[in-house]
Coordinates of C-alpha atoms in Angstrom, one line a residue:
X103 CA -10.5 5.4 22.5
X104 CA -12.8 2.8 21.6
X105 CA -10.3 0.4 19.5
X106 CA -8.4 1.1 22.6
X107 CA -10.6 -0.3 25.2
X108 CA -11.7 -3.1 22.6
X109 CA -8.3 -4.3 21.5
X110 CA -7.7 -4.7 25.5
X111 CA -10.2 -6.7 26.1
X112 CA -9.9 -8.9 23.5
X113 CA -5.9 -9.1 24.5
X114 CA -7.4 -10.4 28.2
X115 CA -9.9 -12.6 26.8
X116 CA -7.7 -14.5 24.3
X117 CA -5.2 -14.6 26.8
X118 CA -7.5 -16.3 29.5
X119 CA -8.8 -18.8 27.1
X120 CA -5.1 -19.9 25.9
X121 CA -4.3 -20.2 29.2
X122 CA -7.3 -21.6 30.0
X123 CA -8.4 -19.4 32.9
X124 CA -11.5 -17.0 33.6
X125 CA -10.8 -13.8 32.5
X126 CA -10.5 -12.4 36.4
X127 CA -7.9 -14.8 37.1
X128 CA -6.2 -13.7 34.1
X129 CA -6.4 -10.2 34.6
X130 CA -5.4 -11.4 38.4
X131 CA -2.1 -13.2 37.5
X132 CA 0.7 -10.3 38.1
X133 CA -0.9 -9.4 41.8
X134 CA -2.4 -12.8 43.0
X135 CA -2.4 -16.2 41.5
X136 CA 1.9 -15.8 40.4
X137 CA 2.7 -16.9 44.0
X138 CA 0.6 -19.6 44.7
X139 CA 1.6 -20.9 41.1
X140 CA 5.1 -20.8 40.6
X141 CA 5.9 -24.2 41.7
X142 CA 3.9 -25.3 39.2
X143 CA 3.7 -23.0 36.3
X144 CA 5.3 -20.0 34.6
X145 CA 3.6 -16.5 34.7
X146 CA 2.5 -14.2 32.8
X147 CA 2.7 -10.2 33.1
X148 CA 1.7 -7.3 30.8
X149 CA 4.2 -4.9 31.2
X150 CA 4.4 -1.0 29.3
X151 CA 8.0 -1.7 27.6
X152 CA 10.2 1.6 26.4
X153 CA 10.8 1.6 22.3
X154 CA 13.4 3.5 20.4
X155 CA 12.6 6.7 20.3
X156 CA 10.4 7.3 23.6
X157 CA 7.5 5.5 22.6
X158 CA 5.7 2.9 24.8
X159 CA 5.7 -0.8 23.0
X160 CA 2.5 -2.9 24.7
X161 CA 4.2 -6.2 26.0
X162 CA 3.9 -9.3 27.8
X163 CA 6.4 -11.6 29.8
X164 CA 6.7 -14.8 30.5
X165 CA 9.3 -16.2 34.0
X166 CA 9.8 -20.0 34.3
X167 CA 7.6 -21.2 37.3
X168 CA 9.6 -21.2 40.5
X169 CA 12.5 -18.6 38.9
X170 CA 15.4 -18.9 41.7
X171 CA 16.2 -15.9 43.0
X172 CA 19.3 -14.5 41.4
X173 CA 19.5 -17.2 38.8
X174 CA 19.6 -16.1 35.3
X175 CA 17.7 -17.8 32.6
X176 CA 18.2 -17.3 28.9
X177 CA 15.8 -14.9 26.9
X178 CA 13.7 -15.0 24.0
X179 CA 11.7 -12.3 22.2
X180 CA 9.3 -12.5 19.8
X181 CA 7.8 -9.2 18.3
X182 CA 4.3 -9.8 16.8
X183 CA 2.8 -10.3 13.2
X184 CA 2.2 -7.7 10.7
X185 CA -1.4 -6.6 12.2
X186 CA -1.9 -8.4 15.7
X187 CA -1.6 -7.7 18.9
X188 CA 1.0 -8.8 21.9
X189 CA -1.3 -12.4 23.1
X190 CA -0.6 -13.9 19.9
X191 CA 2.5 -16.1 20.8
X192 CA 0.6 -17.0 24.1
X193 CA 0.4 -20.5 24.1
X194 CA 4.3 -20.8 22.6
X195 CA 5.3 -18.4 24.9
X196 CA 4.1 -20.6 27.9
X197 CA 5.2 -23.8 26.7
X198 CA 8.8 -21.9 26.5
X199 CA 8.7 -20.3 29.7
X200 CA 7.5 -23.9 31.1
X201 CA 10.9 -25.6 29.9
X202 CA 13.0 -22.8 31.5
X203 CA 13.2 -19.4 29.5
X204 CA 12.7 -15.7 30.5
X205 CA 9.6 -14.7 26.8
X206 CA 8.9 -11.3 26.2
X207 CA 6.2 -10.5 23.0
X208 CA 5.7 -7.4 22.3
X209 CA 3.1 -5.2 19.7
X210 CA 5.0 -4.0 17.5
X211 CA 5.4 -0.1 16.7
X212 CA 2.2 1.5 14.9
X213 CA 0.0 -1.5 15.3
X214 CA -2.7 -1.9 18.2
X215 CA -1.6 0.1 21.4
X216 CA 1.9 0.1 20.9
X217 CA 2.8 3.6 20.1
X218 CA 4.5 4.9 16.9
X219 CA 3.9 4.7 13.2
X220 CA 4.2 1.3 11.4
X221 CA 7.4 1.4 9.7
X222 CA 7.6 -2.1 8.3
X223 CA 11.1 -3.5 9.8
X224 CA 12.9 0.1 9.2
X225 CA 15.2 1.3 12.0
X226 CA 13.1 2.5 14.5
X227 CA 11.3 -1.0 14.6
X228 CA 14.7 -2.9 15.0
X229 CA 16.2 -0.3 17.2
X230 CA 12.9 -1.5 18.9
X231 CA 14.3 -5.3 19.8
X232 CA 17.5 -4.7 21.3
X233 CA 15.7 -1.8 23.6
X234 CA 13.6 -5.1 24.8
X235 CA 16.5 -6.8 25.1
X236 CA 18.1 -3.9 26.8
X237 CA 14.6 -3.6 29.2
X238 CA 14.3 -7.5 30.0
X239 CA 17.7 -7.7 31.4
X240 CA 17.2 -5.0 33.7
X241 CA 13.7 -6.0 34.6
X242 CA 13.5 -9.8 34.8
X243 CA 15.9 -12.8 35.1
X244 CA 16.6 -12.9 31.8
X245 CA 20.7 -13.9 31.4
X246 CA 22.9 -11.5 28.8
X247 CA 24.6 -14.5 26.9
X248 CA 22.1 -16.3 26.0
X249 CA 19.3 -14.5 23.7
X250 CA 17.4 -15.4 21.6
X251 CA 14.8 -13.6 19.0
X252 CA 11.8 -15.9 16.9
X253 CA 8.3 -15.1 15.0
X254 CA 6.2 -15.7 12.5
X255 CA 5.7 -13.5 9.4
X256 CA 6.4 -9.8 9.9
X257 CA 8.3 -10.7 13.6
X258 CA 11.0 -12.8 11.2
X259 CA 11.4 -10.0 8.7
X260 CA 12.8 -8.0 12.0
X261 CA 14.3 -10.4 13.8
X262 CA 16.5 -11.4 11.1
X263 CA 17.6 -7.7 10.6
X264 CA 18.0 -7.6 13.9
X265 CA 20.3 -10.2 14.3
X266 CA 22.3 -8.0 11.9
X267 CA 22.4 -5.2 14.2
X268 CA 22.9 -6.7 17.9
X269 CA 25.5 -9.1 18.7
X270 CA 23.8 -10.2 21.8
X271 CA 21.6 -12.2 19.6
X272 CA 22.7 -16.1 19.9
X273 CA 20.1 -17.6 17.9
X274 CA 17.3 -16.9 15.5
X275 CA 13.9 -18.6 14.0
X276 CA 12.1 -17.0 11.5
X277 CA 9.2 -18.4 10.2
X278 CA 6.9 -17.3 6.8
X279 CA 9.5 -14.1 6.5
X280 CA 11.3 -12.6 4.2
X281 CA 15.0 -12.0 3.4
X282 CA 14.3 -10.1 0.4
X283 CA 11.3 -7.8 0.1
X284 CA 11.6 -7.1 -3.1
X285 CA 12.0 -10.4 -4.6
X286 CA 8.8 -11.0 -2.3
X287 CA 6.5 -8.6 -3.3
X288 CA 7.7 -7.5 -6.6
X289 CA 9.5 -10.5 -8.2
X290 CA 9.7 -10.4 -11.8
X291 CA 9.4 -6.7 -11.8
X292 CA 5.8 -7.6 -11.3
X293 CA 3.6 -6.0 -8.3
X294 CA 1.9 -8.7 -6.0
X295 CA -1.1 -7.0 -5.7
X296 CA -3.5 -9.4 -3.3
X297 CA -0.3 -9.6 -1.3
X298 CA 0.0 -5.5 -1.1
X299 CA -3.1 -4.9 -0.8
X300 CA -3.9 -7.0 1.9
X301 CA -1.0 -5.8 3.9
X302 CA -2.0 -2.4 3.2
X303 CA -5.3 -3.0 4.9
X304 CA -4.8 -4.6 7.5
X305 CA -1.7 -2.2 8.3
X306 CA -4.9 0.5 8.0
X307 CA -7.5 -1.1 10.1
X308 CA -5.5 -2.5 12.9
X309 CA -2.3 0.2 13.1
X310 CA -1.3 3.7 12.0
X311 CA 0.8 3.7 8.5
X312 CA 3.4 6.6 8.5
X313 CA 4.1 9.1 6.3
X314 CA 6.9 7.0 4.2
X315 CA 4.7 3.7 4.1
X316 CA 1.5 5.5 2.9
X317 CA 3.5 7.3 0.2
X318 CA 5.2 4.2 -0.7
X319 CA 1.8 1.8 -0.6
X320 CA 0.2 4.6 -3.4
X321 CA 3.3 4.1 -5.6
X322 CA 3.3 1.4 -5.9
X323 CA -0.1 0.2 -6.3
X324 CA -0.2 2.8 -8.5
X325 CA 2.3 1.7 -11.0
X326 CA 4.7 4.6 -10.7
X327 CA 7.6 3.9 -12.5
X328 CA 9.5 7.0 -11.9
X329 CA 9.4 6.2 -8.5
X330 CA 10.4 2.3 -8.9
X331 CA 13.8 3.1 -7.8
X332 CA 13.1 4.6 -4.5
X333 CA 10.7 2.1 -4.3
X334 CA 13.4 -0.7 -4.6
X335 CA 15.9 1.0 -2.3
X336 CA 13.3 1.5 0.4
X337 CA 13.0 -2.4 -0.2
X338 CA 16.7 -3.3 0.1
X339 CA 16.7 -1.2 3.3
X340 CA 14.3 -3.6 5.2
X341 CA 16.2 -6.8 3.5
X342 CA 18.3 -9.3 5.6
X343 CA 19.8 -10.5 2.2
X344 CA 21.3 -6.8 2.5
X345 CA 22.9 -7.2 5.8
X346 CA 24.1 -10.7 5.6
X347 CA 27.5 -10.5 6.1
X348 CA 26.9 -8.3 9.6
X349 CA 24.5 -11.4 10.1
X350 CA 27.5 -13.8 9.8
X351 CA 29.9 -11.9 11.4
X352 CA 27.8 -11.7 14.4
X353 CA 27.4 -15.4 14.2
X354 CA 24.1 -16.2 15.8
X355 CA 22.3 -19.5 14.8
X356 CA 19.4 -19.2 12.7
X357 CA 16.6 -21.6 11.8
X358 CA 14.2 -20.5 8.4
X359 CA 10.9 -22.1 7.7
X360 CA 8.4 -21.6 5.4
X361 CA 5.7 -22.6 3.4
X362 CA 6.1 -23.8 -0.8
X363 CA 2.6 -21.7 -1.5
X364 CA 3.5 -19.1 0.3
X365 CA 1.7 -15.8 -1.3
X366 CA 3.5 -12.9 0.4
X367 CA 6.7 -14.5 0.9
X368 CA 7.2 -16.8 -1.8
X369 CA 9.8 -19.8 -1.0
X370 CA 12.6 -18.3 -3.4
X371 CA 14.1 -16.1 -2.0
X372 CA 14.6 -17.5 1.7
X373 CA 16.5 -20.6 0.0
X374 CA 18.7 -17.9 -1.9
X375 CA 19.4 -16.4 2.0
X376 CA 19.9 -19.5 3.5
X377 CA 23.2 -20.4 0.8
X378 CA 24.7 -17.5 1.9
X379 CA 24.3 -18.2 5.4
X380 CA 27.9 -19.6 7.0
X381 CA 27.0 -19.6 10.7
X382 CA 24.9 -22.3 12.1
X383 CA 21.3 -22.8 9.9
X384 CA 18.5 -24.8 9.0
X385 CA 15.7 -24.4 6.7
X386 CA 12.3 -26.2 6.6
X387 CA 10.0 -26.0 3.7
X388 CA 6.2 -27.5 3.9
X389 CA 2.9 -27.3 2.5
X390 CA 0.9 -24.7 3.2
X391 CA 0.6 -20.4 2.4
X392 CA 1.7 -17.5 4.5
X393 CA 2.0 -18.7 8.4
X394 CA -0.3 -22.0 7.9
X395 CA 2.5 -23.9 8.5
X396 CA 2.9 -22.5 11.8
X397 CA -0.7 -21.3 12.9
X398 CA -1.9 -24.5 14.8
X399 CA 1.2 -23.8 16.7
X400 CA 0.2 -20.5 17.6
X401 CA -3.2 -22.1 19.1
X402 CA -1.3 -24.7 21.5
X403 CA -1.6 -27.4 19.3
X404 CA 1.1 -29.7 17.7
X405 CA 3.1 -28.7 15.6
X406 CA 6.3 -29.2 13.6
X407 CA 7.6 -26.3 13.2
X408 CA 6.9 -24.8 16.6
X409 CA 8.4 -28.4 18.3
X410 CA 11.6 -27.9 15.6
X411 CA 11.9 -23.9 17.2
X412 CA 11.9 -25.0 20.4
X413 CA 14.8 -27.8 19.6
X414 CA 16.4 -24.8 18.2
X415 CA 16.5 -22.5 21.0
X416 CA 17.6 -25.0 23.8
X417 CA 20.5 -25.9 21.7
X418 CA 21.9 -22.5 20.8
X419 CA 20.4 -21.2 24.3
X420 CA 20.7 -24.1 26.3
X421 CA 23.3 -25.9 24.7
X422 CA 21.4 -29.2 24.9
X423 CA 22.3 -31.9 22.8
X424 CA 19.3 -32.7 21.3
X425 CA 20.2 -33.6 17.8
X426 CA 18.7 -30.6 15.8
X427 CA 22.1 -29.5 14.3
X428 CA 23.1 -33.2 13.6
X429 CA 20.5 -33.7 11.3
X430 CA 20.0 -32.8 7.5
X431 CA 20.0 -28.6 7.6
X432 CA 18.0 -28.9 5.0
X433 CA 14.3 -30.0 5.6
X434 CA 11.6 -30.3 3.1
X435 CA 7.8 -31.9 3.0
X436 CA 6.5 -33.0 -0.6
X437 CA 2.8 -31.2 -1.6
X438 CA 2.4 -35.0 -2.5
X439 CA 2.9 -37.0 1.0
X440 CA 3.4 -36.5 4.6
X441 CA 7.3 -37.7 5.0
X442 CA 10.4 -35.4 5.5
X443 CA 13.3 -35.1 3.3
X444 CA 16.9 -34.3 4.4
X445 CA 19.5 -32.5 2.4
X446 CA 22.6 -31.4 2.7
X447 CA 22.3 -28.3 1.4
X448 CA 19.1 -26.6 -1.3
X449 CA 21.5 -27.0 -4.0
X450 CA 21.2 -31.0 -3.4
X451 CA 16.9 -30.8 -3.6
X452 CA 16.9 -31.2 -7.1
X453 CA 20.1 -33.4 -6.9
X454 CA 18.4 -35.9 -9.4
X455 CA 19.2 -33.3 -12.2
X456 CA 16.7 -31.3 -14.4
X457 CA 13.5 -32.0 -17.0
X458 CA 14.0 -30.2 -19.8
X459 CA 10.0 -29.6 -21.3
X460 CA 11.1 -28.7 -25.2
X461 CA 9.0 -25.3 -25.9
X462 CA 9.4 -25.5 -29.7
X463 CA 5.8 -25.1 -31.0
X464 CA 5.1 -21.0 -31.3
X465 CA 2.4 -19.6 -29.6
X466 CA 1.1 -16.4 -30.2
X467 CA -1.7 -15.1 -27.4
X468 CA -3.6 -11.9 -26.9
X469 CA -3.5 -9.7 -23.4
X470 CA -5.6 -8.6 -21.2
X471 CA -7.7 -11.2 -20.9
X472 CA -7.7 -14.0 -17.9
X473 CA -7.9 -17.5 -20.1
X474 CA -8.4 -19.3 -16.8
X475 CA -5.5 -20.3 -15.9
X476 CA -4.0 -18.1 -12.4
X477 CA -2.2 -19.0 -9.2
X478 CA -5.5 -18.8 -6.7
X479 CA -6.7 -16.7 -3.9
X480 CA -3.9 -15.0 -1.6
X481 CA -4.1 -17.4 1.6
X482 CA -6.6 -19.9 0.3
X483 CA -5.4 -21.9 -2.9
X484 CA -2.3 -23.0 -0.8
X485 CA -3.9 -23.8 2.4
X486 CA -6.9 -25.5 0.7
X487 CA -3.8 -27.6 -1.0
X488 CA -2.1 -28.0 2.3
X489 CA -5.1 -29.4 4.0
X490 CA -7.4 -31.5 1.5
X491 CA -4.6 -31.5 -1.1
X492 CA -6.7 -29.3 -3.3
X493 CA -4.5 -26.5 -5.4
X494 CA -5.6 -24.3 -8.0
X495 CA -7.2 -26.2 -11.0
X496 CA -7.2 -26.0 -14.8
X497 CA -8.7 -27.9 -17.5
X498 CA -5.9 -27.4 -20.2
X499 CA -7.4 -28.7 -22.9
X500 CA -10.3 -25.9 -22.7
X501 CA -8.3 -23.2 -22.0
X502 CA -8.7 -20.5 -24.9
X503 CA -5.5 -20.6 -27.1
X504 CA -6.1 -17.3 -28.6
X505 CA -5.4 -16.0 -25.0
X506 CA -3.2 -18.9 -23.2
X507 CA 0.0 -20.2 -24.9
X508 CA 0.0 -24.4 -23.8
X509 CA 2.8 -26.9 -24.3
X510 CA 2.7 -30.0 -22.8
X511 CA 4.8 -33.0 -21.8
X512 CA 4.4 -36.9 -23.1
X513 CA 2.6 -38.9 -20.4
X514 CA 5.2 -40.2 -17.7
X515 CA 5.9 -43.6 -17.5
X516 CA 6.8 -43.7 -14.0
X517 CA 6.2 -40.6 -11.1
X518 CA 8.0 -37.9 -11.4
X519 CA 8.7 -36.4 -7.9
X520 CA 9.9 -32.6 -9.0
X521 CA 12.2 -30.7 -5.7
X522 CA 13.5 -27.1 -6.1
X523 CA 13.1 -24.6 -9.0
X524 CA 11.4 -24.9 -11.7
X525 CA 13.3 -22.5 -14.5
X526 CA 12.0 -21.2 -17.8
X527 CA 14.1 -19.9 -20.9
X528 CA 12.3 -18.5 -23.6
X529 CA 12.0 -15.8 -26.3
X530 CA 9.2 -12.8 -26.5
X531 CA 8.3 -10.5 -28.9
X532 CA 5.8 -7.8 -27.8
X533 CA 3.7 -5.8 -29.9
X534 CA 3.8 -2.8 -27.5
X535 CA 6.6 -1.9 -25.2
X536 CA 5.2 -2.9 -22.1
X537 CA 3.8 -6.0 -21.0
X538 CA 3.0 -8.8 -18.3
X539 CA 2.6 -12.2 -18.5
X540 CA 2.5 -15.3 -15.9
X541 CA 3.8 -18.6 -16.2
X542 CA 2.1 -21.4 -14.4
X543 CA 3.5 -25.6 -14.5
X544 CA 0.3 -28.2 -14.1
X545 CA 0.5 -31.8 -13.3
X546 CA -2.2 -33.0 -15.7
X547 CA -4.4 -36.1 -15.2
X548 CA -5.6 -38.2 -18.2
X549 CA -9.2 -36.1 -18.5
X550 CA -7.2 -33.0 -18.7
X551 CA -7.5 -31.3 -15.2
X552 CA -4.1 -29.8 -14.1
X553 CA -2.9 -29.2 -10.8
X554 CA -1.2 -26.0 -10.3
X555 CA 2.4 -27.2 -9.5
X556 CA 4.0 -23.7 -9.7
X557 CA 4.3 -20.0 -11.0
X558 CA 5.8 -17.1 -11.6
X559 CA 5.1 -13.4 -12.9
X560 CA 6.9 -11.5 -15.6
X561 CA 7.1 -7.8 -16.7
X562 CA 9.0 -5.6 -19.1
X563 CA 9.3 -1.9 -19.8
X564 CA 10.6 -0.1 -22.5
X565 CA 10.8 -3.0 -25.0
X566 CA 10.6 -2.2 -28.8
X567 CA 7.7 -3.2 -30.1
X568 CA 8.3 -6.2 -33.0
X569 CA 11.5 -6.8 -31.4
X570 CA 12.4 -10.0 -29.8
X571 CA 14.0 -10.3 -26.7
X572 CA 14.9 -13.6 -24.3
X573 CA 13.7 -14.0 -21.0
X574 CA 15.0 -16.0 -17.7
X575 CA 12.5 -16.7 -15.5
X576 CA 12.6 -18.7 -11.8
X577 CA 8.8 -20.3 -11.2
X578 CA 8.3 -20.6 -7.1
X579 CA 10.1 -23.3 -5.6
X580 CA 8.3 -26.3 -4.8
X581 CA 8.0 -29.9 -3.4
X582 CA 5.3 -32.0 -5.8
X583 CA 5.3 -35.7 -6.9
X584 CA 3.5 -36.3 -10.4
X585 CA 2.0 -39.3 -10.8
X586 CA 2.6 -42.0 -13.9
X587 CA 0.5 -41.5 -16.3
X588 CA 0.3 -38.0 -16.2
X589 CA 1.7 -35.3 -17.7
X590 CA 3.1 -31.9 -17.3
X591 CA 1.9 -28.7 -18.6
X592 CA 3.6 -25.0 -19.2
X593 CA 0.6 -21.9 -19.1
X594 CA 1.2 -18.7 -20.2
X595 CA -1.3 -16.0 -20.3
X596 CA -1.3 -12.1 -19.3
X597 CA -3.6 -11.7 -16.5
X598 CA -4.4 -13.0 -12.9
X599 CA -5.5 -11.4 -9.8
X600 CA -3.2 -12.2 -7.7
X601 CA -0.6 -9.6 -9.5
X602 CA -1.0 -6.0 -11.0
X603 CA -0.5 -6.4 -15.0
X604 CA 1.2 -3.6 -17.1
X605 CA -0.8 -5.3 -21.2
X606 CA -1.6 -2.0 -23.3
X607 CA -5.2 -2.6 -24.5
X608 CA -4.5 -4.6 -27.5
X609 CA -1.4 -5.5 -26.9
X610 CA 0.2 -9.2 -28.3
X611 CA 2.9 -11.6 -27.3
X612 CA 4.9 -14.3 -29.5
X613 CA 6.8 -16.9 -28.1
X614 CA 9.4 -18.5 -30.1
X615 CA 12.1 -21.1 -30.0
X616 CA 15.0 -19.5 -32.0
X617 CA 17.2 -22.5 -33.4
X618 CA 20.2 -20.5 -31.8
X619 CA 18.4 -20.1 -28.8
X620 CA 16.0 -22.6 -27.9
X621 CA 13.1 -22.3 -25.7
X622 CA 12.6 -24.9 -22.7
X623 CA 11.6 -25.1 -19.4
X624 CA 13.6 -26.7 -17.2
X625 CA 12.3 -28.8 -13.9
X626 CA 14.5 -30.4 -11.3
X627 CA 14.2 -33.8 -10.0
X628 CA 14.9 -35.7 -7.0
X629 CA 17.2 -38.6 -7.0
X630 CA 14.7 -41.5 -8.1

């Protein structure tokens, strides 16, 4: 009762100040101040909404100011973030509505008031969107053929799986989402554990985990390994990259953006998604971590992503001619500078051919110790770098070699300005069976600091001990200029805390360069 009554008054509140009314006029809206404003504004109602299932979803809707009576205008939902309640896409919501369109948000199931158990994007939660859909066309203006679903973060995990499922859907943007949950969470066979954890809790302190979730979130913070299969179908399940031929077949138009530090939804695997896209598309990569590329947005303020969505929607909704889907599909801002790139495609980004960094030298380093080197602090690193240009530092030289394996680039003569994926080939030989380690790319400076440019985890299971084995590994995609006069920089050690590491005490790692099989890191370039 009491995170009942104080999760609706803070819903009232926030929504008064975005607005920017008193918190009676807010609350007034629906019964008073709709009439004598809808000549010159939309409004805004809190409505109970009918879920899958009989449960009651907590919503809010947004008419265009003045709506004609029997005119129909085209529809947009937006289901809320992992953790936060139905006022979040206020201010975007408004300026929507304001330009013409019929916005329902919505908390979704298990979090906040809404009823239900979180079941991160399973059925039940997109089941959820087309009975929305299915309730705003019967209960506002909102016109059949032309809808339209958008969010940020957990909202574009379901909207894109909900695209899958409802042909009604004309056009989609998802922003800091995922396609593929397990290459999210759990790439390189390696937990994310800042990222799971911090879902976990907030899924706990603001919402009501179900049975499945709970089970799953013990799993697989707990290492089980005989469970890792279930674990990975369960994953597939709530994947777009699963469904994307229903997702083409259905044809709607969808727009992707996200962050290149991204640390819940690294920028991998939507690139991978967007390829396989045929229907209309666009993807946008910036600076930033998870949603900081879109947050200002969500406060009213300026922003690039938000103004691109919009674009978006009126030309798949609207059918405006605005130019959005004449430009470059492919949009990317450098970590380095504040201009946009266009490409044709993400196989073009690194269209100025690859790096190769020669990893001849062996290095032989001991687990389970941090050497210093790690990827930064889940939501920070990335937006302290997006901000004030500040990522993750090393100073190489210092770094222990008995516990970091270091090779290392001859100073550039001229910038290097490296676009795309950053790919490492190399060969390992454990001393126990299982094992973790992390790979991390620095831009180094001439007194030795390095700039985290990238990274990547890695773990194997069931190796033989003394037994070499080669290993493929895709660093994070990024966007990041190197200066002349610098150099780059390959890290390898066995712990950080931003992942769970599987090191038996004791354990040891080689890395060779087998003449038959040579080690190197590849890094791709843009046109110079």
């Amino acid at each position: 009762m009491q995170r009942t009554t104080t999760a609706a008054a803070v819903a009232t509140l926030l929504a008064a100040a975005v607005l920017g009314l008193a918190p009676h006029q807010a609350q007034a809206a629906p019964a008073t101040t709709a009439a004598a404003a809808a000549d010159v504004s939309s409004q805004l109602r809190f409505h109970d909404i009918p879920g899958s299932g009989g449960i009651t979803l907590k919503g809010n809707v947004f008419t265009p100011a003045g709506a004609e009576s029997g005119r129909k205008y085209p529809l947009i939902v937006l289901p809320t973030s992992w953790g936060l309640p139905q006022i979040e896409y206020i201010a975007q919501a408004k300026k929507l509505a304001d330009s013409g369109y019929v916005v329902v948000s919505y908390t979704s199931r298990g979090f906040w008031l809404s009823g239900g158990d979180i079941e991160v994007a399973g059925p039940p939660d997109i089941a959820d969107v087309s009975a929305v859909i299915d309730w705003a066309l019967a209960n506002s203006p909102a016109d059949a053929d032309r809808i339209g679903l958008g969010g940020v973060s957990y909202a574009a995990g379901i909207t894109l799986l909900a695209s899958a499922h409802d042909p009604r859907v004309k056009a989609v943007v998802a922003m800091s989402g995922w396609a593929d949950l397990i290459e999210s969470i759990y790439s390189g066979r390696t937990q994310h554990l800042q990222a799971a954890g911090m879902l976990g809790a907030a899924g706990y302190l603001t919402g009501r985990p179900g049975p499945e979730l709970k089970t799953l979130l013990g799993n697989f913070l707990g290492s089980r390994l005989d469970q890792e299969q279930q674990m990975i179908e369960w994953g597939r399940k709530r994947s777009a990259s699963e469904q994307v031929d229903r997702i083409n077949a259905n044809g709607a138009a969808i727009m992707l953006g996200n962050a290149w530090g991204d640390t819940i939804f690294p920028p991998n695997q939507y690139a991978k998604f967007y390829e396989r896209l045929t229907g209309p598309k666009r993807l946008e990569f910036r600076p930033g971590d998870h949603a900081t590329a879109e947050g200002t947005g969500l406060l009213g303020l300026p922003n690039d992503t938000w103004t691109n969505a919009h674009r978006w929607f009126d030309r798949y909704l609207k059918g405006e001619r605005n130019g959005v889907d004449t430009e470059a599909p492919v949009q990317i801002k450098s970590r380095s500078n504040d201009g946009y790139e266009g490409y044709a495609d993400w196989k073009s980004v690194g269209s100025g051919g690859s790096e190769k960094l020669a990893l001849s030298d062996s290095e032989h380093l001991f687990a389970n110790v941090d050497s210093g080197a790690n990827g930064g602090i889940l939501l920070l690193s990335s937006a302290l770098d997006q901000f004030v240009k500040a990522p993750p530092i090393a100073s190489v030289p210092l770094l222990p070699r008995a516990f970091a394996a270091v090779w290392q680039s001859e100073r550039y003569g001229e910038a290097r300005r490296i676009r795309g994926t950053a790919k490492l080939h190399t060969t390992v030989t454990p001393t126990k069976g299982d094992g973790t380690f992390v790979a991390y790319l620095y831009d180094v400076g001439p007194l030795g600091i390095g700039k985290l440019v990238s990274n990547a985890p890695y773990t194997f299971h069931g190796k033989a001990p003394g037994q070499a084995f080669g290993v493929d590994l895709e660093l994070f995609s990024t966007a990041y200029d190197v200066p002349a006069g610098h150099r780059l920089a390959l890290v390898i050690d066995t712990v950080d805390p931003l992942y769970i590491e599987h090191n038996p005490i004791g354990a040891q790692l080689t890395f060779s360069s087998p003449r038959t099989d040579p080690s190197y890191l590849s890094v791709p370039l843009r046109e110079r």
